[in-house]
Amino acid sequence: MHDDGRYDDPRVTGAGGRSSGDPVSRETERWPVNGDSSDPSVRPENCDPVVRRDTPVVGGVRPTSSVPANLPPTREAQEPTGRPANAAAPRPLPVRGNAAAAARYEPPTGGMGAAVPQQPSPRAVPDATPVPALPSDTPSVAGYGAEPDASTYVSRETPTREEDDPPLAMEAMRAVQILNPSGEVTMPRPERTRVMCVANQKGGVGKTTTTVNLAVALALHGNRVLVVDLDPQGNASTGLNVPHHTGVPDVYDCLIDSVPLAEVAQAVEGIPNLWCVPATIDLAGAEIELVSVVARESRLARAIAAYPGHFDYVFIDCPPSLGLLTVNALVAAQEVLIPIQCEYYALEGLNQLINNINLVRQHLNPQLEVSTILLTMYDRRTRLADAVEQDVRNHFGDKVLQAVIPRNVRVSEAPSYGQSVMTYDPGSRGATSYFEAAQEIAERGVKEPVSRNA
Ligand code: ADP
Ligand code: MG
């Protein structure tokens, strides 16, 4: 940086792109503040940390303004929106039905990079064979920073024009397709209830985000879905805008006091066919209290089995631990969905989860299988993400969904509005990817119906 505050770095001055041969992670790259870049990978929609002009103010604070103070002012600062930066943003009107949301939808200006629709290719249904333990040298740490093998490496750094900047009409069309205003059954319903436990003992890998968005996507497309929030932090309840303050009947009452699930499940406002069993902070004590309860590992399984209504899907959002709450989820489920963040350390600790799943299968729930792996927070600017994806696909094969969830700022903004990204910005790449993942899950379910747990 020069004394007068100017930078020589072309990424800061906007004078040019980056070197394609540079193997270093570009996580900290900023999109040029003085004009649009010709390099699509550093455009605003692909760079989470920098606030876009149309990014809403959340709780009076614009999120993630991580540009150092000594950098030139952002476009946002130069072109104020007319609302003081510290003014509270008006909360969006609650969505009332997916038809209302579709009617309300206005694609954000600036072209969020919604991908071109892709039909998932028919593929073999994953078998129920136990997942082998990961080899001791996984993750292949040495390989992550190294140059990829030229014969297998497919760069995602040069997206096609359509992927990067879809016409607004296409984005709007995609939004309507995702919101499905007609309410028709456009994702096939399984013959029997699929109880899916969304687990990974690592925190922050996208368990809750995945639970909420898959549940909303399936419900918008005609499936009856129940979300059981099993994390005392109650993030899934927040994401679905379901009250979960102290005193609200919650999953703790079901586990400890045997209250029927139907008495605590709440309909999710604005999303037909979707219900949520919330978690309050009371659940934090359940891990200890369960120790002395009869049949402590199968309390949730019994509660779900006793639910009088029929669901197509029950998603259980697990806490980031392998304690009794997660064991309850594994005993209640037939399938485990493991979200894996496309980051370094992604596979570390997975061995422990797989071992626990194998133990639960041997002793408590013989039907349990790891049916689905979903790659989350994929950052196409980094080779690390490609390397992690390759490792995961090599190890788990066709259990890994073809759909990969990109890192997308709309996904992380949605919960602060009490919404999923499917309704918050249905034209965004995040919504599109979760929609594709839900579609794949639904199609796999009808190719090989999973036997009912109860
Ligand atoms: P977990 O439930 O595994 O702890 P979360 O779903 O709460 O993980 O995600 C952790 C954080 O990452 C949250 O702040 C969430 O908004 C954010 N996040 C999740 N998925 C994405 C994504 N695809 N793009 C951007 N941010 C994401
Ligand atoms: Mg969570």
GROMACS .gro file of C-alpha atoms and ligand atoms in nm:
model
  482
    1MET     CA    1   0.000   0.000   0.000
    2HIS     CA    2   0.125   0.349  -0.078
    3ASP     CA    3   0.134   0.629   0.177
    4ASP     CA    4  -0.171   0.790   0.018
    5GLY     CA    5  -0.375   0.476   0.079
    6ARG     CA    6  -0.361   0.337  -0.277
    7TYR     CA    7  -0.293  -0.030  -0.339
    8ASP     CA    8  -0.085  -0.190  -0.607
    9ASP     CA    9  -0.277  -0.512  -0.569
   10PRO     CA   10  -0.495  -0.542  -0.881
   11ARG     CA   11  -0.766  -0.716  -0.677
   12VAL     CA   12  -0.805  -0.402  -0.471
   13THR     CA   13  -0.772  -0.150  -0.751
   14GLY     CA   14  -0.994  -0.346  -0.982
   15ALA     CA   15  -0.726  -0.329  -1.249
   16GLY     CA   16  -0.723  -0.694  -1.334
   17GLY     CA   17  -0.792  -1.052  -1.240
   18ARG     CA   18  -0.577  -1.298  -1.055
   19SER     CA   19  -0.325  -1.544  -1.171
   20SER     CA   20  -0.484  -1.871  -1.262
   21GLY     CA   21  -0.175  -2.061  -1.156
   22ASP     CA   22  -0.173  -1.931  -0.802
   23PRO     CA   23  -0.229  -2.231  -0.574
   24VAL     CA   24  -0.300  -2.024  -0.263
   25SER     CA   25  -0.652  -2.024  -0.119
   26ARG     CA   26  -0.845  -1.715  -0.220
   27GLU     CA   27  -1.084  -1.714   0.069
   28THR     CA   28  -0.985  -1.361   0.162
   29GLU     CA   29  -1.021  -1.212  -0.182
   30ARG     CA   30  -1.244  -0.912  -0.212
   31TRP     CA   31  -1.438  -0.811  -0.515
   32PRO     CA   32  -1.306  -0.491  -0.663
   33VAL     CA   33  -1.450  -0.189  -0.494
   34ASN     CA   34  -1.404   0.052  -0.784
   35GLY     CA   35  -1.600  -0.127  -1.049
   36ASP     CA   36  -1.722  -0.461  -1.167
   37SER     CA   37  -1.458  -0.715  -1.231
   38SER     CA   38  -1.416  -0.897  -1.555
   39ASP     CA   39  -1.327  -1.200  -1.350
   40PRO     CA   40  -1.654  -1.370  -1.254
   41SER     CA   41  -1.502  -1.548  -0.957
   42VAL     CA   42  -1.452  -1.223  -0.771
   43ARG     CA   43  -1.794  -1.080  -0.840
   44PRO     CA   44  -2.002  -0.974  -0.543
   45GLU     CA   45  -2.243  -1.263  -0.551
   46ASN     CA   46  -1.953  -1.501  -0.509
   47CYS     CA   47  -1.781  -1.316  -0.225
   48ASP     CA   48  -1.959  -1.349   0.105
   49PRO     CA   49  -1.754  -1.124   0.327
   50VAL     CA   50  -1.830  -0.806   0.138
   51VAL     CA   51  -2.170  -0.646   0.167
   52ARG     CA   52  -2.367  -0.601  -0.154
   53ARG     CA   53  -2.557  -0.287  -0.217
   54ASP     CA   54  -2.886  -0.473  -0.195
   55THR     CA   55  -2.790  -0.662   0.120
   56PRO     CA   56  -3.054  -0.589   0.383
   57VAL     CA   57  -2.956  -0.442   0.716
   58VAL     CA   58  -2.997  -0.706   0.983
   59GLY     CA   59  -3.076  -0.591   1.333
   60GLY     CA   60  -2.948  -0.243   1.256
   61VAL     CA   61  -2.603  -0.366   1.159
   62ARG     CA   62  -2.496  -0.440   0.808
   63PRO     CA   63  -2.348  -0.787   0.820
   64THR     CA   64  -1.986  -0.879   0.764
   65SER     CA   65  -1.824  -0.556   0.669
   66SER     CA   66  -1.483  -0.708   0.702
   67VAL     CA   67  -1.303  -0.469   0.469
   68PRO     CA   68  -1.015  -0.312   0.663
   69ALA     CA   69  -1.072   0.046   0.765
   70ASN     CA   70  -0.780   0.170   0.560
   71LEU     CA   71  -0.923   0.047   0.229
   72PRO     CA   72  -1.103   0.289  -0.001
   73PRO     CA   73  -1.473   0.320   0.077
   74THR     CA   74  -1.698   0.056  -0.073
   75ARG     CA   75  -1.955   0.138  -0.338
   76GLU     CA   76  -2.212   0.101  -0.069
   77ALA     CA   77  -2.055   0.382   0.130
   78GLN     CA   78  -2.022   0.597  -0.179
   79GLU     CA   79  -2.380   0.543  -0.287
   80PRO     CA   80  -2.596   0.542   0.024
   81THR     CA   81  -2.922   0.359  -0.003
   82GLY     CA   82  -3.113   0.644   0.156
   83ARG     CA   83  -3.151   0.454   0.483
   84PRO     CA   84  -2.905   0.536   0.760
   85ALA     CA   85  -2.667   0.242   0.801
   86ASN     CA   86  -2.763   0.205   1.166
   87ALA     CA   87  -3.138   0.220   1.110
   88ALA     CA   88  -3.330  -0.096   1.175
   89ALA     CA   89  -3.436  -0.262   0.855
   90PRO     CA   90  -3.808  -0.318   0.809
   91ARG     CA   91  -3.875  -0.687   0.863
   92PRO     CA   92  -4.018  -0.839   0.551
   93LEU     CA   93  -4.384  -0.925   0.563
   94PRO     CA   94  -4.440  -1.280   0.675
   95VAL     CA   95  -4.485  -1.513   0.384
   96ARG     CA   96  -4.840  -1.642   0.372
   97GLY     CA   97  -4.845  -1.944   0.154
   98ASN     CA   98  -4.607  -2.019  -0.127
   99ALA     CA   99  -4.838  -1.857  -0.380
  100ALA     CA  100  -4.809  -1.529  -0.194
  101ALA     CA  101  -4.434  -1.563  -0.178
  102ALA     CA  102  -4.417  -1.631  -0.550
  103ALA     CA  103  -4.628  -1.327  -0.626
  104ARG     CA  104  -4.408  -1.116  -0.401
  105TYR     CA  105  -4.084  -1.237  -0.551
  106GLU     CA  106  -3.870  -0.975  -0.717
  107PRO     CA  107  -3.537  -1.100  -0.839
  108PRO     CA  108  -3.256  -0.903  -0.681
  109THR     CA  109  -3.089  -0.664  -0.921
  110GLY     CA  110  -2.730  -0.735  -1.005
  111GLY     CA  111  -2.786  -1.094  -1.110
  112MET     CA  112  -2.748  -1.340  -0.825
  113GLY     CA  113  -2.578  -1.627  -0.990
  114ALA     CA  114  -2.861  -1.875  -1.009
  115ALA     CA  115  -2.736  -2.179  -1.189
  116VAL     CA  116  -2.898  -2.308  -1.502
  117PRO     CA  117  -3.152  -2.575  -1.406
  118GLN     CA  118  -3.008  -2.921  -1.426
  119GLN     CA  119  -3.200  -3.243  -1.414
  120PRO     CA  120  -3.030  -3.481  -1.178
  121SER     CA  121  -2.906  -3.777  -1.372
  122PRO     CA  122  -3.052  -4.117  -1.288
  123ARG     CA  123  -2.816  -4.303  -1.063
  124ALA     CA  124  -2.799  -4.613  -0.857
  125VAL     CA  125  -2.972  -4.600  -0.522
  126PRO     CA  126  -2.724  -4.625  -0.237
  127ASP     CA  127  -2.720  -4.964  -0.070
  128ALA     CA  128  -2.755  -5.020   0.300
  129THR     CA  129  -2.409  -5.162   0.350
  130PRO     CA  130  -2.223  -5.024   0.647
  131VAL     CA  131  -1.990  -4.740   0.564
  132PRO     CA  132  -1.632  -4.852   0.616
  133ALA     CA  133  -1.416  -4.653   0.851
  134LEU     CA  134  -1.215  -4.381   0.686
  135PRO     CA  135  -0.854  -4.471   0.614
  136SER     CA  136  -0.620  -4.341   0.878
  137ASP     CA  137  -0.455  -4.100   0.637
  138THR     CA  138  -0.783  -3.924   0.557
  139PRO     CA  139  -0.808  -3.635   0.495
  140SER     CA  140  -0.529  -3.633   0.246
  141VAL     CA  141  -0.388  -3.322   0.400
  142ALA     CA  142  -0.079  -3.326   0.186
  143GLY     CA  143  -0.291  -3.321  -0.127
  144TYR     CA  144  -0.504  -3.021  -0.039
  145GLY     CA  145  -0.250  -2.753  -0.109
  146ALA     CA  146  -0.087  -2.934  -0.399
  147GLU     CA  147  -0.152  -2.889  -0.768
  148PRO     CA  148  -0.444  -3.106  -0.876
  149ASP     CA  149  -0.392  -3.396  -1.108
  150ALA     CA  150  -0.438  -3.247  -1.454
  151SER     CA  151  -0.616  -3.557  -1.585
  152THR     CA  152  -0.896  -3.546  -1.327
  153TYR     CA  153  -0.909  -3.185  -1.219
  154VAL     CA  154  -1.207  -2.990  -1.340
  155SER     CA  155  -1.177  -2.624  -1.265
  156ARG     CA  156  -1.483  -2.442  -1.138
  157GLU     CA  157  -1.307  -2.113  -1.154
  158THR     CA  158  -1.423  -2.029  -1.503
  159PRO     CA  159  -1.798  -2.069  -1.496
  160THR     CA  160  -1.997  -2.030  -1.812
  161ARG     CA  161  -2.162  -1.697  -1.872
  162GLU     CA  162  -2.506  -1.839  -1.802
  163GLU     CA  163  -2.400  -1.979  -1.465
  164ASP     CA  164  -2.245  -1.657  -1.361
  165ASP     CA  165  -2.493  -1.402  -1.477
  166PRO     CA  166  -2.830  -1.552  -1.559
  167PRO     CA  167  -3.088  -1.333  -1.719
  168LEU     CA  168  -3.328  -1.199  -1.462
  169ALA     CA  169  -3.616  -1.366  -1.641
  170MET     CA  170  -3.452  -1.705  -1.589
  171GLU     CA  171  -3.391  -1.624  -1.225
  172ALA     CA  172  -3.756  -1.529  -1.178
  173MET     CA  173  -3.868  -1.845  -1.356
  174ARG     CA  174  -3.649  -2.051  -1.129
  175ALA     CA  175  -3.792  -1.873  -0.824
  176VAL     CA  176  -4.146  -1.959  -0.929
  177GLN     CA  177  -4.041  -2.320  -0.990
  178ILE     CA  178  -3.892  -2.339  -0.641
  179LEU     CA  179  -4.188  -2.175  -0.466
  180ASN     CA  180  -4.433  -2.393  -0.659
  181PRO     CA  181  -4.731  -2.160  -0.615
  182SER     CA  182  -4.977  -2.421  -0.745
  183GLY     CA  183  -4.892  -2.645  -0.448
  184GLU     CA  184  -4.889  -2.954  -0.670
  185VAL     CA  185  -4.690  -3.260  -0.571
  186THR     CA  186  -4.384  -3.204  -0.785
  187MET     CA  187  -4.139  -3.405  -0.575
  188PRO     CA  188  -4.234  -3.771  -0.546
  189ARG     CA  189  -4.365  -3.876  -0.204
  190PRO     CA  190  -4.210  -4.187  -0.050
  191GLU     CA  191  -4.431  -4.485   0.022
  192ARG     CA  192  -4.338  -4.476   0.386
  193THR     CA  193  -4.213  -4.216   0.629
  194ARG     CA  194  -3.844  -4.146   0.587
  195VAL     CA  195  -3.691  -4.048   0.920
  196MET     CA  196  -3.363  -3.873   0.848
  197CYS     CA  197  -3.114  -3.777   1.113
  198VAL     CA  198  -2.897  -3.482   1.008
  199ALA     CA  199  -2.578  -3.542   1.200
  200ASN     CA  200  -2.215  -3.440   1.217
  201GLN     CA  201  -2.051  -3.380   1.550
  202LYS     CA  202  -1.862  -3.086   1.407
  203GLY     CA  203  -2.041  -2.755   1.459
  204GLY     CA  204  -2.099  -2.504   1.182
  205VAL     CA  205  -2.096  -2.751   0.893
  206GLY     CA  206  -2.451  -2.670   0.781
  207LYS     CA  207  -2.665  -2.928   0.966
  208THR     CA  208  -2.934  -2.680   1.064
  209THR     CA  209  -2.924  -2.493   0.734
  210THR     CA  210  -2.956  -2.821   0.550
  211THR     CA  211  -3.242  -2.943   0.771
  212VAL     CA  212  -3.441  -2.623   0.733
  213ASN     CA  213  -3.393  -2.580   0.359
  214LEU     CA  214  -3.450  -2.941   0.261
  215ALA     CA  215  -3.760  -2.953   0.479
  216VAL     CA  216  -3.901  -2.634   0.325
  217ALA     CA  217  -3.816  -2.747  -0.030
  218LEU     CA  218  -3.989  -3.082   0.015
  219ALA     CA  219  -4.290  -2.924   0.185
  220LEU     CA  220  -4.330  -2.663  -0.090
  221HIS     CA  221  -4.341  -2.950  -0.337
  222GLY     CA  222  -4.622  -3.144  -0.180
  223ASN     CA  223  -4.453  -3.357   0.088
  224ARG     CA  224  -4.566  -3.358   0.450
  225VAL     CA  225  -4.262  -3.282   0.660
  226LEU     CA  226  -4.183  -3.266   1.032
  227VAL     CA  227  -3.865  -3.105   1.162
  228VAL     CA  228  -3.752  -3.210   1.509
  229ASP     CA  229  -3.511  -2.958   1.654
  230LEU     CA  230  -3.281  -3.159   1.879
  231ASP     CA  231  -3.020  -2.891   1.936
  232PRO     CA  232  -3.059  -2.686   2.258
  233GLN     CA  233  -2.949  -2.380   2.062
  234GLY     CA  234  -3.282  -2.402   1.881
  235ASN     CA  235  -3.142  -2.277   1.548
  236ALA     CA  236  -3.380  -2.484   1.336
  237SER     CA  237  -3.673  -2.338   1.531
  238THR     CA  238  -3.536  -1.989   1.468
  239GLY     CA  239  -3.484  -2.061   1.098
  240LEU     CA  240  -3.846  -2.171   1.065
  241ASN     CA  241  -3.972  -1.880   1.275
  242VAL     CA  242  -4.126  -2.111   1.535
  243PRO     CA  243  -4.146  -1.969   1.889
  244HIS     CA  244  -3.900  -2.145   2.118
  245HIS     CA  245  -3.856  -1.921   2.418
  246THR     CA  246  -3.860  -2.058   2.771
  247GLY     CA  247  -4.200  -2.195   2.861
  248VAL     CA  248  -4.293  -2.311   2.510
  249PRO     CA  249  -4.367  -2.686   2.508
  250ASP     CA  250  -4.072  -2.843   2.330
  251VAL     CA  251  -3.888  -3.162   2.249
  252TYR     CA  252  -3.751  -3.175   2.605
  253ASP     CA  253  -4.105  -3.240   2.732
  254CYS     CA  254  -4.135  -3.530   2.489
  255LEU     CA  255  -3.802  -3.684   2.584
  256ILE     CA  256  -3.814  -3.641   2.961
  257ASP     CA  257  -4.185  -3.616   3.045
  258SER     CA  258  -4.325  -3.835   2.764
  259VAL     CA  259  -4.550  -3.558   2.629
  260PRO     CA  260  -4.678  -3.666   2.283
  261LEU     CA  261  -4.496  -3.500   1.992
  262ALA     CA  262  -4.829  -3.393   1.842
  263GLU     CA  263  -4.886  -3.168   2.145
  264VAL     CA  264  -4.565  -2.974   2.095
  265ALA     CA  265  -4.539  -2.969   1.713
  266GLN     CA  266  -4.620  -2.629   1.563
  267ALA     CA  267  -4.729  -2.557   1.207
  268VAL     CA  268  -4.472  -2.345   1.026
  269GLU     CA  269  -4.631  -2.020   0.916
  270GLY     CA  270  -4.637  -1.963   0.543
  271ILE     CA  271  -4.525  -2.314   0.447
  272PRO     CA  272  -4.807  -2.562   0.398
  273ASN     CA  273  -4.731  -2.923   0.498
  274LEU     CA  274  -4.449  -2.828   0.735
  275TRP     CA  275  -4.443  -2.871   1.113
  276CYS     CA  276  -4.168  -2.818   1.366
  277VAL     CA  277  -4.105  -2.955   1.714
  278PRO     CA  278  -3.905  -2.671   1.867
  279ALA     CA  279  -3.616  -2.686   2.111
  280THR     CA  280  -3.589  -2.444   2.400
  281ILE     CA  281  -3.291  -2.390   2.623
  282ASP     CA  282  -3.441  -2.653   2.860
  283LEU     CA  283  -3.302  -2.914   2.624
  284ALA     CA  284  -2.951  -2.826   2.740
  285GLY     CA  285  -3.021  -3.022   3.058
  286ALA     CA  286  -3.169  -3.322   2.880
  287GLU     CA  287  -2.833  -3.477   2.802
  288ILE     CA  288  -2.772  -3.524   3.176
  289GLU     CA  289  -3.133  -3.594   3.277
  290LEU     CA  290  -3.172  -3.864   3.015
  291VAL     CA  291  -2.900  -4.072   3.183
  292SER     CA  292  -3.139  -4.187   3.455
  293VAL     CA  293  -3.449  -4.223   3.238
  294VAL     CA  294  -3.584  -4.565   3.135
  295ALA     CA  295  -3.507  -4.659   2.772
  296ARG     CA  296  -3.303  -4.344   2.748
  297GLU     CA  297  -3.174  -4.410   2.396
  298SER     CA  298  -3.512  -4.471   2.237
  299ARG     CA  299  -3.726  -4.193   2.383
  300LEU     CA  300  -3.741  -4.001   2.055
  301ALA     CA  301  -3.803  -4.315   1.849
  302ARG     CA  302  -4.106  -4.394   2.063
  303ALA     CA  303  -4.237  -4.039   2.042
  304ILE     CA  304  -4.211  -4.036   1.661
  305ALA     CA  305  -4.369  -4.380   1.630
  306ALA     CA  306  -4.661  -4.265   1.842
  307TYR     CA  307  -4.730  -3.957   1.630
  308PRO     CA  308  -5.082  -4.001   1.492
  309GLY     CA  309  -5.040  -3.807   1.166
  310HIS     CA  310  -4.856  -3.938   0.862
  311PHE     CA  311  -4.543  -3.764   0.745
  312ASP     CA  312  -4.343  -3.826   0.432
  313TYR     CA  313  -4.028  -3.696   0.599
  314VAL     CA  314  -3.910  -3.642   0.953
  315PHE     CA  315  -3.583  -3.448   0.973
  316ILE     CA  316  -3.399  -3.450   1.305
  317ASP     CA  317  -3.151  -3.165   1.346
  318CYS     CA  318  -2.879  -3.296   1.578
  319PRO     CA  319  -2.657  -3.101   1.816
  320PRO     CA  320  -2.283  -3.088   1.743
  321SER     CA  321  -2.195  -3.376   1.976
  322LEU     CA  322  -2.224  -3.751   1.996
  323GLY     CA  323  -2.410  -3.758   2.329
  324LEU     CA  324  -2.744  -3.907   2.424
  325LEU     CA  325  -2.943  -3.660   2.216
  326THR     CA  326  -2.764  -3.765   1.898
  327VAL     CA  327  -2.795  -4.132   1.998
  328ASN     CA  328  -3.172  -4.077   2.037
  329ALA     CA  329  -3.181  -3.932   1.686
  330LEU     CA  330  -2.983  -4.226   1.545
  331VAL     CA  331  -3.214  -4.476   1.712
  332ALA     CA  332  -3.523  -4.296   1.580
  333ALA     CA  333  -3.401  -4.269   1.220
  334GLN     CA  334  -3.360  -4.509   0.930
  335GLU     CA  335  -3.127  -4.280   0.742
  336VAL     CA  336  -2.839  -4.054   0.834
  337LEU     CA  337  -2.773  -3.743   0.628
  338ILE     CA  338  -2.423  -3.609   0.689
  339PRO     CA  339  -2.352  -3.255   0.572
  340ILE     CA  340  -1.982  -3.209   0.506
  341GLN     CA  341  -1.836  -2.865   0.479
  342CYS     CA  342  -1.592  -2.828   0.189
  343GLU     CA  343  -1.312  -2.715   0.414
  344TYR     CA  344  -0.988  -2.838   0.561
  345TYR     CA  345  -1.055  -3.075   0.856
  346ALA     CA  346  -1.385  -3.166   0.690
  347LEU     CA  347  -1.330  -3.538   0.729
  348GLU     CA  348  -1.157  -3.526   1.063
  349GLY     CA  349  -1.380  -3.666   1.331
  350LEU     CA  350  -1.609  -3.835   1.078
  351ASN     CA  351  -1.459  -4.169   1.180
  352GLN     CA  352  -1.599  -4.121   1.527
  353LEU     CA  353  -1.946  -4.047   1.387
  354ILE     CA  354  -1.932  -4.351   1.157
  355ASN     CA  355  -1.821  -4.570   1.451
  356ASN     CA  356  -2.114  -4.446   1.657
  357ILE     CA  357  -2.354  -4.513   1.371
  358ASN     CA  358  -2.215  -4.867   1.338
  359LEU     CA  359  -2.256  -4.922   1.714
  360VAL     CA  360  -2.615  -4.800   1.711
  361ARG     CA  361  -2.686  -5.026   1.412
  362GLN     CA  362  -2.539  -5.328   1.589
  363HIS     CA  363  -2.713  -5.280   1.923
  364LEU     CA  364  -3.016  -5.056   1.890
  365ASN     CA  365  -3.135  -4.991   1.535
  366PRO     CA  366  -3.042  -5.247   1.267
  367GLN     CA  367  -3.216  -5.044   0.993
  368LEU     CA  368  -2.988  -4.746   1.028
  369GLU     CA  369  -2.778  -4.652   0.726
  370VAL     CA  370  -2.581  -4.355   0.606
  371SER     CA  371  -2.791  -4.282   0.300
  372THR     CA  372  -2.695  -3.931   0.205
  373ILE     CA  373  -2.387  -3.709   0.212
  374LEU     CA  374  -2.428  -3.344   0.118
  375LEU     CA  375  -2.135  -3.116   0.044
  376THR     CA  376  -2.198  -2.771   0.187
  377MET     CA  377  -2.040  -2.426   0.171
  378TYR     CA  378  -1.855  -2.511  -0.147
  379ASP     CA  379  -1.635  -2.222  -0.252
  380ARG     CA  380  -1.555  -2.259  -0.617
  381ARG     CA  381  -1.267  -2.014  -0.594
  382THR     CA  382  -1.059  -2.259  -0.394
  383ARG     CA  383  -0.889  -2.578  -0.501
  384LEU     CA  384  -0.929  -2.694  -0.143
  385ALA     CA  385  -1.303  -2.731  -0.203
  386ASP     CA  386  -1.237  -2.943  -0.513
  387ALA     CA  387  -0.992  -3.159  -0.320
  388VAL     CA  388  -1.239  -3.214  -0.035
  389GLU     CA  389  -1.515  -3.297  -0.283
  390GLN     CA  390  -1.292  -3.553  -0.456
  391ASP     CA  391  -1.195  -3.713  -0.124
  392VAL     CA  392  -1.556  -3.737  -0.010
  393ARG     CA  393  -1.680  -3.877  -0.343
  394ASN     CA  394  -1.396  -4.130  -0.353
  395HIS     CA  395  -1.480  -4.251  -0.007
  396PHE     CA  396  -1.860  -4.242   0.003
  397GLY     CA  397  -1.935  -4.304  -0.366
  398ASP     CA  398  -2.295  -4.258  -0.474
  399LYS     CA  399  -2.413  -4.173  -0.125
  400VAL     CA  400  -2.286  -3.823  -0.205
  401LEU     CA  401  -2.555  -3.611  -0.372
  402GLN     CA  402  -2.464  -3.465  -0.711
  403ALA     CA  403  -2.603  -3.133  -0.591
  404VAL     CA  404  -2.343  -2.933  -0.399
  405ILE     CA  405  -2.439  -2.636  -0.185
  406PRO     CA  406  -2.226  -2.330  -0.261
  407ARG     CA  407  -2.121  -2.077  -0.004
  408ASN     CA  408  -2.386  -1.813  -0.063
  409VAL     CA  409  -2.456  -1.504   0.140
  410ARG     CA  410  -2.833  -1.535   0.092
  411VAL     CA  411  -2.825  -1.870   0.274
  412SER     CA  412  -2.664  -1.713   0.580
  413GLU     CA  413  -2.889  -1.405   0.577
  414ALA     CA  414  -3.216  -1.597   0.562
  415PRO     CA  415  -3.234  -1.716   0.928
  416SER     CA  416  -3.218  -1.363   1.062
  417TYR     CA  417  -3.549  -1.305   0.883
  418GLY     CA  418  -3.696  -1.625   1.026
  419GLN     CA  419  -3.696  -1.777   0.680
  420SER     CA  420  -3.530  -2.045   0.477
  421VAL     CA  421  -3.337  -1.932   0.171
  422MET     CA  422  -3.608  -2.100  -0.037
  423THR     CA  423  -3.854  -1.825   0.054
  424TYR     CA  424  -3.608  -1.547   0.138
  425ASP     CA  425  -3.443  -1.545  -0.205
  426PRO     CA  426  -3.574  -1.830  -0.419
  427GLY     CA  427  -3.376  -1.712  -0.721
  428SER     CA  428  -3.041  -1.736  -0.543
  429ARG     CA  429  -2.781  -2.003  -0.607
  430GLY     CA  430  -2.826  -2.125  -0.248
  431ALA     CA  431  -3.198  -2.186  -0.299
  432THR     CA  432  -3.142  -2.349  -0.636
  433SER     CA  433  -2.887  -2.590  -0.492
  434TYR     CA  434  -3.100  -2.690  -0.195
  435PHE     CA  435  -3.393  -2.738  -0.430
  436GLU     CA  436  -3.181  -2.973  -0.645
  437ALA     CA  437  -3.060  -3.160  -0.337
  438ALA     CA  438  -3.419  -3.206  -0.215
  439GLN     CA  439  -3.523  -3.329  -0.558
  440GLU     CA  440  -3.241  -3.586  -0.560
  441ILE     CA  441  -3.332  -3.707  -0.212
  442ALA     CA  442  -3.697  -3.741  -0.312
  443GLU     CA  443  -3.613  -3.933  -0.631
  444ARG     CA  444  -3.377  -4.169  -0.449
  445GLY     CA  445  -3.650  -4.238  -0.195
  446VAL     CA  446  -3.895  -4.365  -0.453
  447LYS     CA  447  -3.640  -4.576  -0.637
  448GLU     CA  448  -3.574  -4.773  -0.324
  449PRO     CA  449  -3.841  -4.707  -0.058
  450VAL     CA  450  -3.687  -4.717   0.285
  451SER     CA  451  -3.857  -4.953   0.526
  452ARG     CA  452  -4.056  -4.788   0.797
  453ASN     CA  453  -3.902  -4.760   1.137
  454ALA     CA  454  -4.213  -4.803   1.340
  455ADP     P1  455  -2.452  -2.644   1.214
  455ADP     O1  456  -2.598  -2.664   1.234
  455ADP     O2  457  -2.383  -2.764   1.158
  455ADP     O3  458  -2.384  -2.593   1.336
  455ADP     P2  459  -2.534  -2.419   1.056
  455ADP     O4  460  -2.633  -2.472   0.959
  455ADP     O5  461  -2.587  -2.347   1.176
  455ADP     O6  462  -2.433  -2.532   1.101
  455ADP     O7  463  -2.436  -2.324   0.973
  455ADP     C1  464  -2.331  -2.254   1.037
  455ADP     C2  465  -2.323  -2.113   0.981
  455ADP     O8  466  -2.290  -2.120   0.844
  455ADP     C3  467  -2.454  -2.038   0.991
  455ADP     O9  468  -2.426  -1.907   1.024
  455ADP     C4  469  -2.513  -2.048   0.852
  455ADP    O10  470  -2.593  -1.936   0.822
  455ADP     C5  471  -2.388  -2.050   0.767
  455ADP     N1  472  -2.408  -2.125   0.643
  455ADP     C6  473  -2.453  -2.251   0.630
  455ADP     N2  474  -2.457  -2.289   0.501
  455ADP     C7  475  -2.413  -2.183   0.429
  455ADP     C8  476  -2.393  -2.157   0.289
  455ADP     N3  477  -2.421  -2.250   0.197
  455ADP     N4  478  -2.345  -2.037   0.253
  455ADP     C9  479  -2.317  -1.943   0.346
  455ADP     N5  480  -2.333  -1.960   0.477
  455ADP    C10  481  -2.380  -2.078   0.520
  456MG      MG  482  -2.712  -2.650   1.415
   0.00000   0.00000   0.00000
